[in-house]
Tab-separated table of C-alpha atoms in Angstrom:
chain	number	residue	atom	x	y	z
A	25	MET	CA	6.147	1.223	7.130
A	26	ALA	CA	3.904	3.746	5.448
A	27	VAL	CA	4.769	4.876	2.004
A	28	ALA	CA	4.601	8.404	0.483
A	29	GLU	CA	1.475	9.703	-1.021
A	30	GLY	CA	1.652	9.554	-4.654
A	31	SER	CA	4.177	6.666	-4.576
A	32	THR	CA	4.009	3.843	-7.336
A	33	PHE	CA	3.290	0.544	-6.052
A	34	GLY	CA	3.806	-1.969	-9.075
A	35	LYS	CA	0.980	-0.792	-11.353
A	36	TYR	CA	-0.959	1.224	-8.861
A	37	ILE	CA	-0.403	4.657	-7.560
A	38	LEU	CA	-0.956	5.086	-3.669
A	39	LEU	CA	-2.880	8.190	-3.083
A	40	LYS	CA	-3.738	8.259	0.513
A	41	ARG	CA	-3.347	5.930	3.598
A	42	LEU	CA	-6.791	5.326	4.939
A	43	ALA	CA	-6.169	3.076	7.948
A	44	THR	CA	-3.553	0.766	9.708
A	45	GLY	CA	-4.326	-2.269	11.481
A	46	GLY	CA	-2.803	-5.344	13.248
A	47	MET	CA	-2.391	-7.031	9.901
A	48	GLY	CA	-1.883	-4.353	7.200
A	49	GLU	CA	-2.214	-0.743	6.022
A	50	ILE	CA	-5.038	0.306	3.711
A	51	TYR	CA	-4.520	2.772	0.973
A	52	LEU	CA	-6.757	4.630	-1.571
A	53	ALA	CA	-5.088	3.975	-4.946
A	54	LYS	CA	-5.547	4.553	-8.451
A	55	LEU	CA	-5.074	2.242	-11.472
A	56	THR	CA	-4.132	4.209	-14.675
A	57	GLY	CA	-4.156	3.015	-18.393
A	58	PRO	CA	-4.160	3.948	-22.067
A	59	GLU	CA	-6.524	6.654	-23.365
A	60	GLY	CA	-6.809	8.296	-19.855
A	61	PHE	CA	-8.168	5.295	-18.272
A	62	GLU	CA	-8.273	5.528	-14.271
A	63	LYS	CA	-9.917	3.343	-11.615
A	64	MET	CA	-10.002	4.021	-8.043
A	65	LEU	CA	-9.731	1.027	-5.877
A	66	VAL	CA	-8.279	0.200	-2.307
A	67	ILE	CA	-4.832	-1.477	-1.695
A	68	LYS	CA	-4.543	-3.529	1.630
A	69	ARG	CA	-0.716	-4.162	2.238
A	70	MET	CA	0.674	-6.596	4.671
A	71	LEU	CA	2.811	-5.115	7.287
A	72	SER	CA	6.427	-6.190	6.720
A	73	HIS	CA	7.027	-7.890	10.182
A	74	HIS	CA	4.286	-10.422	9.272
A	75	THR	CA	5.496	-11.632	5.971
A	76	ASP	CA	7.713	-14.432	7.369
A	77	ASN	CA	4.885	-15.775	9.430
A	78	GLN	CA	2.951	-18.220	7.077
A	79	ARG	CA	0.068	-18.319	9.336
A	80	TYR	CA	-0.394	-14.567	8.855
A	81	VAL	CA	0.144	-14.659	5.335
A	82	ASP	CA	-2.679	-17.411	4.932
A	83	MET	CA	-4.967	-15.285	7.136
A	84	PHE	CA	-4.267	-12.212	4.989
A	85	PHE	CA	-5.020	-13.970	1.540
A	86	ALA	CA	-8.006	-15.676	3.142
A	87	GLU	CA	-10.306	-12.745	2.533
A	88	ALA	CA	-9.353	-12.433	-1.075
A	89	ARG	CA	-9.616	-16.141	-1.676
A	90	VAL	CA	-13.271	-16.218	-0.189
A	91	ALA	CA	-14.470	-12.746	-1.341
A	92	ALA	CA	-13.291	-13.649	-5.084
A	93	GLN	CA	-15.696	-16.578	-5.190
A	94	LEU	CA	-18.581	-14.158	-4.605
A	95	ASN	CA	-20.270	-11.969	-7.193
A	96	HIS	CA	-22.877	-9.769	-5.292
A	97	SER	CA	-23.564	-6.052	-5.562
A	98	SER	CA	-23.557	-5.757	-1.687
A	99	ILE	CA	-20.323	-7.654	-1.329
A	100	VAL	CA	-17.061	-5.860	-1.762
A	101	GLN	CA	-15.219	-7.109	-4.972
A	102	ILE	CA	-11.710	-8.322	-5.155
A	103	TYR	CA	-9.706	-7.403	-8.185
A	104	ASP	CA	-6.078	-8.539	-7.578
A	105	MET	CA	-3.741	-9.954	-5.163
A	106	GLY	CA	-0.096	-11.014	-5.028
A	107	GLU	CA	3.417	-9.834	-4.101
A	108	ILE	CA	5.149	-6.634	-5.075
A	109	ASP	CA	8.781	-5.883	-3.976
A	110	SER	CA	8.333	-8.420	-1.202
A	111	VAL	CA	5.272	-6.780	-0.049
A	112	TYR	CA	1.820	-8.994	-0.117
A	113	TYR	CA	-1.207	-7.095	-1.039
A	114	ILE	CA	-4.807	-7.257	-1.998
A	115	ALA	CA	-6.547	-4.881	-4.519
A	116	MET	CA	-10.281	-4.223	-3.718
A	117	GLU	CA	-13.209	-2.274	-4.639
A	118	TYR	CA	-13.131	1.294	-3.509
A	119	ILE	CA	-16.383	2.283	-1.420
A	120	ASP	CA	-16.979	5.996	-1.437
A	121	GLY	CA	-19.026	5.972	1.928
A	122	ASP	CA	-18.768	5.158	5.839
A	123	ASP	CA	-19.346	2.033	8.078
A	124	LEU	CA	-22.196	1.800	10.303
A	125	THR	CA	-20.096	2.719	13.235
A	126	ARG	CA	-19.790	6.355	11.849
A	127	LEU	CA	-23.407	6.365	10.942
A	128	ILE	CA	-24.308	5.436	14.533
A	129	GLY	CA	-21.761	7.817	16.024
A	130	GLY	CA	-23.293	10.713	13.896
A	131	ALA	CA	-26.646	10.181	15.110
A	132	GLN	CA	-25.338	10.104	18.682
A	133	LYS	CA	-23.848	13.393	18.053
A	134	THR	CA	-26.881	15.066	16.557
A	135	GLN	CA	-29.140	13.232	19.059
A	136	GLU	CA	-31.298	12.308	16.064
A	137	LEU	CA	-32.252	8.598	16.060
A	138	ILE	CA	-31.791	6.566	12.813
A	139	SER	CA	-35.180	5.872	11.099
A	140	PRO	CA	-36.267	2.102	11.608
A	141	VAL	CA	-37.217	2.115	8.002
A	142	VAL	CA	-33.579	3.051	6.956
A	143	ALA	CA	-32.084	0.667	9.494
A	144	ALA	CA	-34.331	-2.229	8.200
A	145	LYS	CA	-33.482	-1.373	4.642
A	146	ILE	CA	-29.520	-1.361	5.592
A	147	ILE	CA	-29.976	-4.706	7.357
A	148	LEU	CA	-31.981	-6.293	4.646
A	149	GLU	CA	-29.383	-5.624	2.046
A	150	ALA	CA	-26.678	-7.131	4.258
A	151	ALA	CA	-28.733	-10.261	4.866
A	152	ILE	CA	-29.186	-10.819	1.172
A	153	ALA	CA	-25.563	-10.357	0.712
A	154	LEU	CA	-24.800	-12.895	3.588
A	155	GLU	CA	-27.424	-15.259	2.145
A	156	HIS	CA	-25.570	-15.260	-1.289
A	157	ALA	CA	-22.331	-16.026	0.364
A	158	TRP	CA	-23.861	-18.927	2.182
A	159	LEU	CA	-25.680	-20.414	-1.002
A	160	ALA	CA	-22.772	-19.624	-3.348
A	161	LYS	CA	-21.087	-22.662	-5.302
A	162	ASP	CA	-17.732	-23.125	-6.615
A	163	ILE	CA	-17.203	-23.748	-10.375
A	164	GLU	CA	-17.907	-27.437	-9.968
A	165	GLY	CA	-21.278	-26.976	-8.378
A	166	ARG	CA	-19.963	-27.662	-4.716
A	167	SER	CA	-21.664	-25.497	-2.079
A	168	LEU	CA	-19.100	-23.062	-0.491
A	169	ASN	CA	-21.160	-22.642	2.824
A	170	ILE	CA	-19.491	-19.272	3.561
A	171	VAL	CA	-20.035	-17.928	6.884
A	172	HIS	CA	-18.716	-14.324	7.498
A	173	ARG	CA	-18.349	-14.776	11.198
A	174	ASP	CA	-17.236	-11.252	12.054
A	175	ILE	CA	-20.465	-9.154	11.146
A	176	SER	CA	-20.266	-5.783	13.153
A	177	PRO	CA	-21.069	-2.274	12.177
A	178	GLN	CA	-17.482	-1.735	11.275
A	179	ASN	CA	-17.884	-4.545	8.485
A	180	ILE	CA	-21.024	-3.035	6.933
A	181	MET	CA	-20.692	0.027	4.662
A	182	LEU	CA	-23.104	2.449	3.268
A	183	ARG	CA	-22.102	4.048	0.094
A	184	ARG	CA	-23.035	7.668	-0.415
A	185	ASP	CA	-25.676	6.725	-3.020
A	186	GLY	CA	-27.152	4.234	-0.411
A	187	VAL	CA	-25.817	0.900	-1.654
A	188	VAL	CA	-24.876	-1.384	1.251
A	189	LYS	CA	-21.477	-3.331	1.122
A	190	VAL	CA	-20.477	-6.125	3.317
A	191	VAL	CA	-16.723	-6.111	3.677
A	192	ASP	CA	-13.689	-7.918	5.328
A	193	PHE	CA	-14.292	-11.713	5.056
A	194	GLY	CA	-10.888	-12.196	6.505
A	195	ILE	CA	-12.031	-14.819	9.130
A	196	ALA	CA	-14.799	-16.303	6.992
A	197	ARG	CA	-14.969	-19.996	6.876
A	198	ALA	CA	-15.810	-21.585	3.285
A	199	ALA	CA	-15.950	-25.410	3.714
A	200	ASN	CA	-14.096	-25.993	0.438
A	201	LEU	CA	-11.693	-22.993	0.551
A	202	VAL	CA	-10.193	-22.214	3.917
A	203	SER	CA	-8.447	-24.484	6.258
A	204	ARG	CA	-9.812	-24.924	9.806
A	205	THR	CA	-8.902	-22.576	12.509
A	206	GLN	CA	-7.230	-23.913	15.512
A	207	THR	CA	-9.351	-25.927	17.815
A	208	GLY	CA	-11.116	-23.753	20.360
A	209	GLN	CA	-9.802	-20.509	18.836
A	210	VAL	CA	-12.490	-17.932	18.726
A	211	LYS	CA	-12.343	-15.207	16.165
A	212	GLY	CA	-14.383	-11.921	15.593
A	213	LYS	CA	-15.683	-9.324	17.645
A	214	LEU	CA	-16.963	-10.738	20.906
A	215	SER	CA	-19.905	-8.224	21.270
A	216	TYR	CA	-21.552	-9.357	18.198
A	217	MET	CA	-20.993	-13.200	18.568
A	218	PRO	CA	-23.903	-15.744	18.980
A	219	PRO	CA	-23.639	-17.962	21.802
A	220	GLU	CA	-22.641	-21.029	19.500
A	221	GLN	CA	-19.556	-19.049	18.288
A	222	LEU	CA	-18.516	-17.906	21.705
A	223	LEU	CA	-18.634	-21.473	23.144
A	224	GLY	CA	-16.593	-22.734	20.209
A	225	THR	CA	-19.121	-24.969	18.698
A	226	LYS	CA	-20.121	-25.322	15.177
A	227	VAL	CA	-21.558	-22.310	13.350
A	228	ASP	CA	-23.535	-21.835	10.168
A	229	TRP	CA	-25.363	-19.193	8.427
A	230	ARG	CA	-27.349	-18.391	11.637
A	231	ALA	CA	-24.370	-16.901	13.318
A	232	ASP	CA	-24.209	-14.231	10.831
A	233	GLN	CA	-27.980	-13.586	11.382
A	234	PHE	CA	-27.443	-13.320	14.928
A	235	SER	CA	-24.563	-10.869	14.579
A	236	LEU	CA	-26.492	-8.912	12.030
A	237	GLY	CA	-29.483	-8.798	14.478
A	238	VAL	CA	-27.209	-7.142	17.212
A	239	VAL	CA	-26.076	-4.725	14.497
A	240	PHE	CA	-30.021	-3.976	13.832
A	241	TRP	CA	-30.426	-3.420	17.587
A	242	GLU	CA	-27.804	-0.732	17.723
A	243	LEU	CA	-28.824	0.977	14.467
A	244	VAL	CA	-32.487	1.534	15.919
A	245	THR	CA	-31.280	2.440	19.328
A	246	CYS	CA	-28.080	4.332	18.609
A	247	ASP	CA	-26.572	2.628	21.446
A	248	ARG	CA	-24.392	-0.370	22.380
A	249	LEU	CA	-26.061	-3.582	23.253
A	250	ILE	CA	-22.912	-4.894	25.241
A	251	LYS	CA	-21.939	-1.824	27.103
A	252	PRO	CA	-18.067	-0.961	26.955
A	253	GLY	CA	-16.379	-2.134	29.952
A	254	THR	CA	-18.319	-5.364	30.032
A	255	SER	CA	-15.955	-8.339	31.195
A	256	HIS	CA	-15.367	-11.406	29.030
A	257	LEU	CA	-17.141	-13.548	31.507
A	258	GLU	CA	-19.986	-11.076	31.950
A	259	LEU	CA	-20.467	-10.951	27.868
A	260	ILE	CA	-20.519	-14.680	27.725
A	261	GLU	CA	-23.055	-15.013	30.706
A	262	THR	CA	-25.104	-12.202	29.155
A	263	THR	CA	-25.004	-13.771	25.743
A	264	THR	CA	-25.489	-17.432	26.289
A	265	LYS	CA	-28.025	-17.307	29.411
A	266	ASN	CA	-30.007	-14.174	29.220
A	267	PRO	CA	-32.487	-13.300	26.543
A	268	MET	CA	-31.464	-10.300	24.432
A	269	GLU	CA	-32.688	-7.067	25.770
A	270	ASP	CA	-35.779	-5.604	24.166
A	271	PRO	CA	-34.803	-2.653	22.130
A	272	ARG	CA	-37.885	-0.971	22.935
A	273	ALA	CA	-36.672	-0.438	26.397
A	274	THR	CA	-33.910	1.847	24.988
A	275	ASN	CA	-36.047	3.371	22.299
A	276	PRO	CA	-39.806	3.194	22.855
A	277	SER	CA	-40.673	4.401	19.484
A	278	ILE	CA	-39.361	1.306	17.627
A	279	PRO	CA	-42.275	-0.385	15.920
A	280	ASP	CA	-43.290	-3.689	17.431
A	281	ALA	CA	-42.829	-5.488	14.095
A	282	VAL	CA	-39.049	-4.251	13.882
A	283	ALA	CA	-38.580	-5.090	17.613
A	284	GLU	CA	-39.838	-8.639	17.012
A	285	ILE	CA	-37.632	-9.306	14.180
A	286	ILE	CA	-34.406	-8.064	16.189
A	287	LEU	CA	-35.370	-10.321	19.187
A	288	LYS	CA	-36.118	-13.311	16.817
A	289	MET	CA	-32.389	-12.761	15.185
A	290	GLY	CA	-31.079	-12.451	18.562
A	291	ALA	CA	-32.586	-15.663	19.981
A	292	ARG	CA	-30.010	-17.529	22.058
A	293	SER	CA	-30.918	-21.036	20.530
A	294	ALA	CA	-29.948	-21.267	16.895
A	295	GLU	CA	-33.007	-23.324	16.069
């Protein structure tokens, strides 16, 4: 149930509801303190009808448990998590900007393609952040081997000052932190999944690289690689058996070097 703007939630003031999803509601919030201290942040509150389901609670906090282990300028920071008045919540960094879905949508409306140089810079920063997650170690020096597993335009944000932020590690798998998902269960946005993830086999950092390649394709073409209306079976057939479509077929002005990188990221074999 939505709360009124300006309501107090523990030590936070909820200023505006930003979004509602299947798991929870997201609010722009403010933390205040002595001597005029103020900090803007985002509060994600779990929907009340999920609180009695331990599986949903575990999934909700998985993002915080994983992301809290990471300290990188291009990964959204987690500040706090817990329970207030029987409501589970996560407090995280506020990002003043838009996700890449809006960036692509804006380019489509103006009919102005996104510069391949700009697209490459965004993808590079996201790739460096994902590499940090894969190579991160816990306090005892053990590799965390974090794979995001849900890279899509919605989960990469561009701050107004140009800083790239990877968000939503909610279904990420860290070998030492998150329990295994149910056998055969596929999570994430199907249109961006690599063949090995669609087929339910083991994934590593290369799965994120594949998904990032699809995002790269869509940035430089301002189009969808997997067109809306594609059936589940068609998607699996296309992704596992057919080579990735050359982005130059959609946008001939894409430099060959950029197209070759995208096609390598989107190779069907992880090797």
